[in-house]
Structures are given as structure tokens and as C-alpha cells.
Amino acid sequence: AAVKYTAWNSQIQHTYMNQLYSMYTIGGAQQFFKGMYATISRDVTFGAAFAYIRYSRRKRWQHHYALDELPYSYRLWIDGSSAFVATVLSSPFNYVRNLQYATAKSEKVIPSMMDILHQFVVNGMNKSTLLEGTRYWLFRLRIGWGTARVAVGMSFTSMCYELTQKW
């Protein structure tokens, strides 16, 4: 991903190997580790949140209705809403990752995850109203149609997987 983002920031089109060489000679080895901690944090947050919310809600609904198996409509709703919440919870790390990848290869210091998150919170808090701050955060985190797309995709994929397990 680091090579892809670097190529997007470049005015000149290079081959993959030339891009790798250019990244290393200008920015050093750190260029290949950009966003690594943010990516790990994002994936762990999403996976843990999705799995926990999905499992606990399915069990609760199953127990509440005294069913051996939940109907597909319930499972679709639970999976979709769990993926939506997990995407929102992991989005600050995706924001950090994108900003770290956007750092030019000529820059010797890549901003840390904590510095980016701190500045993100401060910028939202400095808005004139709570509504403006919330809009700033939602816009920066890109909460919207992409989040809904992830939710629908995760619930549909889960349903397809469960259907194939019955055969």
C-alpha cells in the first residue's frame, strides 16, 4: 500500500521497481512501514468490535426469543449493524493511516498516530458549536455511504457463507 500511495503522490509515472528504489533512496526504510501501526490498530479494532457485537447480540436475541436459530432477517440486521458500529470505531485509525501514507517520501519524520489523533480531536473541539465539531469529525472520518456499504457487504457475505455451510 505504501508504494501505491507514493505513486499516487508522484507526478512522474515509474515502474514498480523504480518506485521502490526511489522510495528507499529518498525516504529510507521507514517509507515501507508507513501506517503499519495504524493499519494494525484499525484491523484489530474492527475485528474485535465486529466479532464481539455480532456474537453477543446474536446470543441475546436467540435467548430472548428462545430459538435454536435466528431467522435470516434478524441475522442480516445484527451483522449489518455490528459492521456499521465496528467501521465507525475503527475509522479514526483509518484516518491516521491515510494521513501517514499521504506524507511525502522526502519528509524524514512521519507524524505519529497519537499526534494525528490529538490534533484531530483538538480541531473538532475548536469549532464554534458542538454540531460543527461533530460535522468536522464525521467528514474527516468519512462516515457515510462507504460505512453503509461495508455494513451491507459484511451482512450479505455472512449470510452467503452461512447458507453454504448448510449444504
Tab-separated table of C-alpha atoms in Angstrom:
chain	number	residue	atom	x	y	z
A	1	ALA	CA	0.000	0.000	0.000
A	2	ALA	CA	2.876	2.380	0.707
A	3	VAL	CA	4.079	2.065	-2.891
A	4	LYS	CA	0.569	2.675	-4.220
A	5	TYR	CA	0.081	5.832	-2.131
A	6	THR	CA	3.536	7.111	-3.055
A	7	ALA	CA	2.822	6.542	-6.745
A	8	TRP	CA	-0.427	8.494	-6.402
A	9	ASN	CA	1.512	11.455	-4.960
A	10	SER	CA	4.083	11.391	-7.764
A	11	GLN	CA	3.791	13.495	-10.909
A	12	ILE	CA	6.008	11.069	-12.844
A	13	GLN	CA	4.888	7.526	-13.585
A	14	HIS	CA	7.504	4.972	-12.512
A	15	THR	CA	7.637	1.222	-12.800
A	16	TYR	CA	7.043	-0.659	-9.576
A	17	MET	CA	10.753	-1.391	-9.073
A	18	ASN	CA	11.746	2.216	-9.840
A	19	GLN	CA	9.155	3.414	-7.328
A	20	LEU	CA	10.562	1.076	-4.664
A	21	TYR	CA	14.102	2.278	-5.335
A	22	SER	CA	13.032	5.927	-5.291
A	23	MET	CA	11.163	5.481	-2.002
A	24	TYR	CA	14.171	3.852	-0.372
A	25	THR	CA	16.790	6.309	-1.635
A	26	ILE	CA	14.772	9.418	-0.758
A	27	GLY	CA	12.936	8.375	2.401
A	28	GLY	CA	14.781	5.332	3.696
A	29	ALA	CA	13.337	2.115	5.075
A	30	GLN	CA	10.704	3.930	7.127
A	31	GLN	CA	8.757	4.561	3.914
A	32	PHE	CA	7.808	0.878	3.812
A	33	PHE	CA	6.454	0.928	7.363
A	34	LYS	CA	4.221	3.988	6.976
A	35	GLY	CA	0.880	3.464	8.607
A	36	MET	CA	1.759	-0.006	9.899
A	37	TYR	CA	0.605	0.611	13.488
A	38	ALA	CA	-2.478	2.475	12.308
A	39	THR	CA	-3.360	-0.418	9.986
A	40	ILE	CA	-2.909	-2.986	12.750
A	41	SER	CA	-4.950	-0.842	15.152
A	42	ARG	CA	-7.705	-0.391	12.572
A	43	ASP	CA	-7.938	-4.085	11.753
A	44	VAL	CA	-7.806	-5.239	15.380
A	45	THR	CA	-10.432	-2.673	16.398
A	46	PHE	CA	-12.741	-3.600	13.541
A	47	GLY	CA	-12.337	-7.352	14.017
A	48	ALA	CA	-12.736	-7.311	17.788
A	49	ALA	CA	-15.701	-4.931	17.741
A	50	PHE	CA	-17.487	-6.750	14.921
A	51	ALA	CA	-16.988	-10.197	16.409
A	52	TYR	CA	-17.947	-9.171	19.957
A	53	ILE	CA	-21.036	-7.156	18.990
A	54	ARG	CA	-22.228	-9.747	16.483
A	55	TYR	CA	-21.737	-12.723	18.795
A	56	SER	CA	-23.249	-11.109	21.884
A	57	ARG	CA	-26.276	-9.719	20.036
A	58	ARG	CA	-26.983	-12.996	18.274
A	59	LYS	CA	-26.812	-14.894	21.552
A	60	ARG	CA	-29.013	-12.327	23.329
A	61	TRP	CA	-31.674	-12.375	20.604
A	62	GLN	CA	-31.566	-16.141	20.362
A	63	HIS	CA	-32.025	-16.444	24.127
A	64	HIS	CA	-34.719	-13.725	24.217
A	65	TYR	CA	-36.872	-15.446	21.590
A	66	ALA	CA	-35.941	-18.974	22.737
A	67	LEU	CA	-34.902	-20.006	19.232
A	68	ASP	CA	-32.431	-22.644	18.130
A	69	GLU	CA	-31.528	-20.483	15.137
A	70	LEU	CA	-32.308	-16.860	14.303
A	71	PRO	CA	-34.185	-16.057	11.096
A	72	TYR	CA	-32.087	-14.620	8.246
A	73	SER	CA	-33.679	-11.185	8.577
A	74	TYR	CA	-32.514	-10.925	12.212
A	75	ARG	CA	-29.035	-12.134	11.309
A	76	LEU	CA	-28.771	-9.662	8.428
A	77	TRP	CA	-29.758	-6.801	10.741
A	78	ILE	CA	-27.403	-7.886	13.519
A	79	ASP	CA	-24.463	-8.429	11.170
A	80	GLY	CA	-25.039	-5.175	9.279
A	81	SER	CA	-25.413	-3.020	12.364
A	82	SER	CA	-22.423	-4.718	14.006
A	83	ALA	CA	-20.282	-3.986	10.938
A	84	PHE	CA	-21.519	-0.383	10.899
A	85	VAL	CA	-20.515	0.170	14.533
A	86	ALA	CA	-17.178	-1.608	14.035
A	87	THR	CA	-16.417	0.574	10.993
A	88	VAL	CA	-17.184	3.750	12.952
A	89	LEU	CA	-15.000	2.596	15.868
A	90	SER	CA	-12.070	1.746	13.580
A	91	SER	CA	-12.345	4.842	11.373
A	92	PRO	CA	-10.012	7.075	13.451
A	93	PHE	CA	-7.202	4.611	12.746
A	94	ASN	CA	-8.038	4.635	9.045
A	95	TYR	CA	-7.843	8.444	9.156
A	96	VAL	CA	-4.386	8.227	10.753
A	97	ARG	CA	-3.265	5.658	8.188
A	98	ASN	CA	-4.355	7.857	5.281
A	99	LEU	CA	-2.526	10.896	6.680
A	100	GLN	CA	0.636	8.880	7.268
A	101	TYR	CA	0.518	7.475	3.741
A	102	ALA	CA	-0.005	10.994	2.376
A	103	THR	CA	3.284	12.135	3.941
A	104	ALA	CA	5.742	12.886	1.160
A	105	LYS	CA	8.626	10.436	0.814
A	106	SER	CA	11.066	13.338	1.135
A	107	GLU	CA	9.864	14.050	4.689
A	108	LYS	CA	12.152	12.452	7.248
A	109	VAL	CA	9.579	12.315	10.052
A	110	ILE	CA	6.184	10.687	9.651
A	111	PRO	CA	3.622	12.095	12.111
A	112	SER	CA	2.800	9.673	14.930
A	113	MET	CA	-0.615	8.138	15.453
A	114	MET	CA	-1.061	9.943	18.782
A	115	ASP	CA	-0.082	13.334	17.303
A	116	ILE	CA	-2.584	12.941	14.464
A	117	LEU	CA	-5.394	11.790	16.769
A	118	HIS	CA	-4.681	14.583	19.256
A	119	GLN	CA	-4.765	17.228	16.523
A	120	PHE	CA	-7.938	15.674	15.120
A	121	VAL	CA	-9.724	15.943	18.482
A	122	VAL	CA	-8.443	19.484	19.112
A	123	ASN	CA	-9.557	20.662	15.662
A	124	GLY	CA	-13.069	19.346	16.295
A	125	MET	CA	-13.224	20.840	19.787
A	126	ASN	CA	-12.157	24.253	18.439
A	127	LYS	CA	-15.233	24.526	16.215
A	128	SER	CA	-17.781	27.148	17.255
A	129	THR	CA	-20.563	24.690	18.124
A	130	LEU	CA	-20.875	21.028	19.023
A	131	LEU	CA	-22.748	20.445	15.764
A	132	GLU	CA	-19.899	21.979	13.736
A	133	GLY	CA	-17.364	19.862	15.629
A	134	THR	CA	-19.389	16.703	15.026
A	135	ARG	CA	-19.726	17.523	11.325
A	136	TYR	CA	-15.969	18.083	11.129
A	137	TRP	CA	-15.254	14.708	12.735
A	138	LEU	CA	-17.787	12.829	10.589
A	139	PHE	CA	-16.458	14.432	7.410
A	140	ARG	CA	-12.821	13.715	8.290
A	141	LEU	CA	-13.590	10.113	9.262
A	142	ARG	CA	-15.620	9.667	6.085
A	143	ILE	CA	-18.634	8.243	7.917
A	144	GLY	CA	-21.349	7.901	5.296
A	145	TRP	CA	-22.123	5.779	2.277
A	146	GLY	CA	-18.855	3.858	2.484
A	147	THR	CA	-19.692	2.860	6.044
A	148	ALA	CA	-23.133	1.690	4.931
A	149	ARG	CA	-21.514	-0.223	2.041
A	150	VAL	CA	-19.272	-2.085	4.495
A	151	ALA	CA	-22.273	-2.906	6.695
A	152	VAL	CA	-24.340	-4.263	3.795
A	153	GLY	CA	-21.377	-6.161	2.363
A	154	MET	CA	-20.478	-7.793	5.668
A	155	SER	CA	-24.059	-8.855	6.412
A	156	PHE	CA	-24.660	-10.186	2.890
A	157	THR	CA	-21.330	-12.051	2.845
A	158	SER	CA	-22.083	-13.552	6.247
A	159	MET	CA	-25.494	-14.718	5.060
A	160	CYS	CA	-23.980	-16.294	1.912
A	161	TYR	CA	-21.320	-18.040	3.982
A	162	GLU	CA	-23.916	-19.422	6.407
A	163	LEU	CA	-26.064	-20.631	3.538
A	164	THR	CA	-23.145	-22.528	2.014
A	165	GLN	CA	-22.427	-24.178	5.367
A	166	LYS	CA	-25.852	-25.846	5.300
A	167	TRP	CA	-25.088	-27.738	2.089
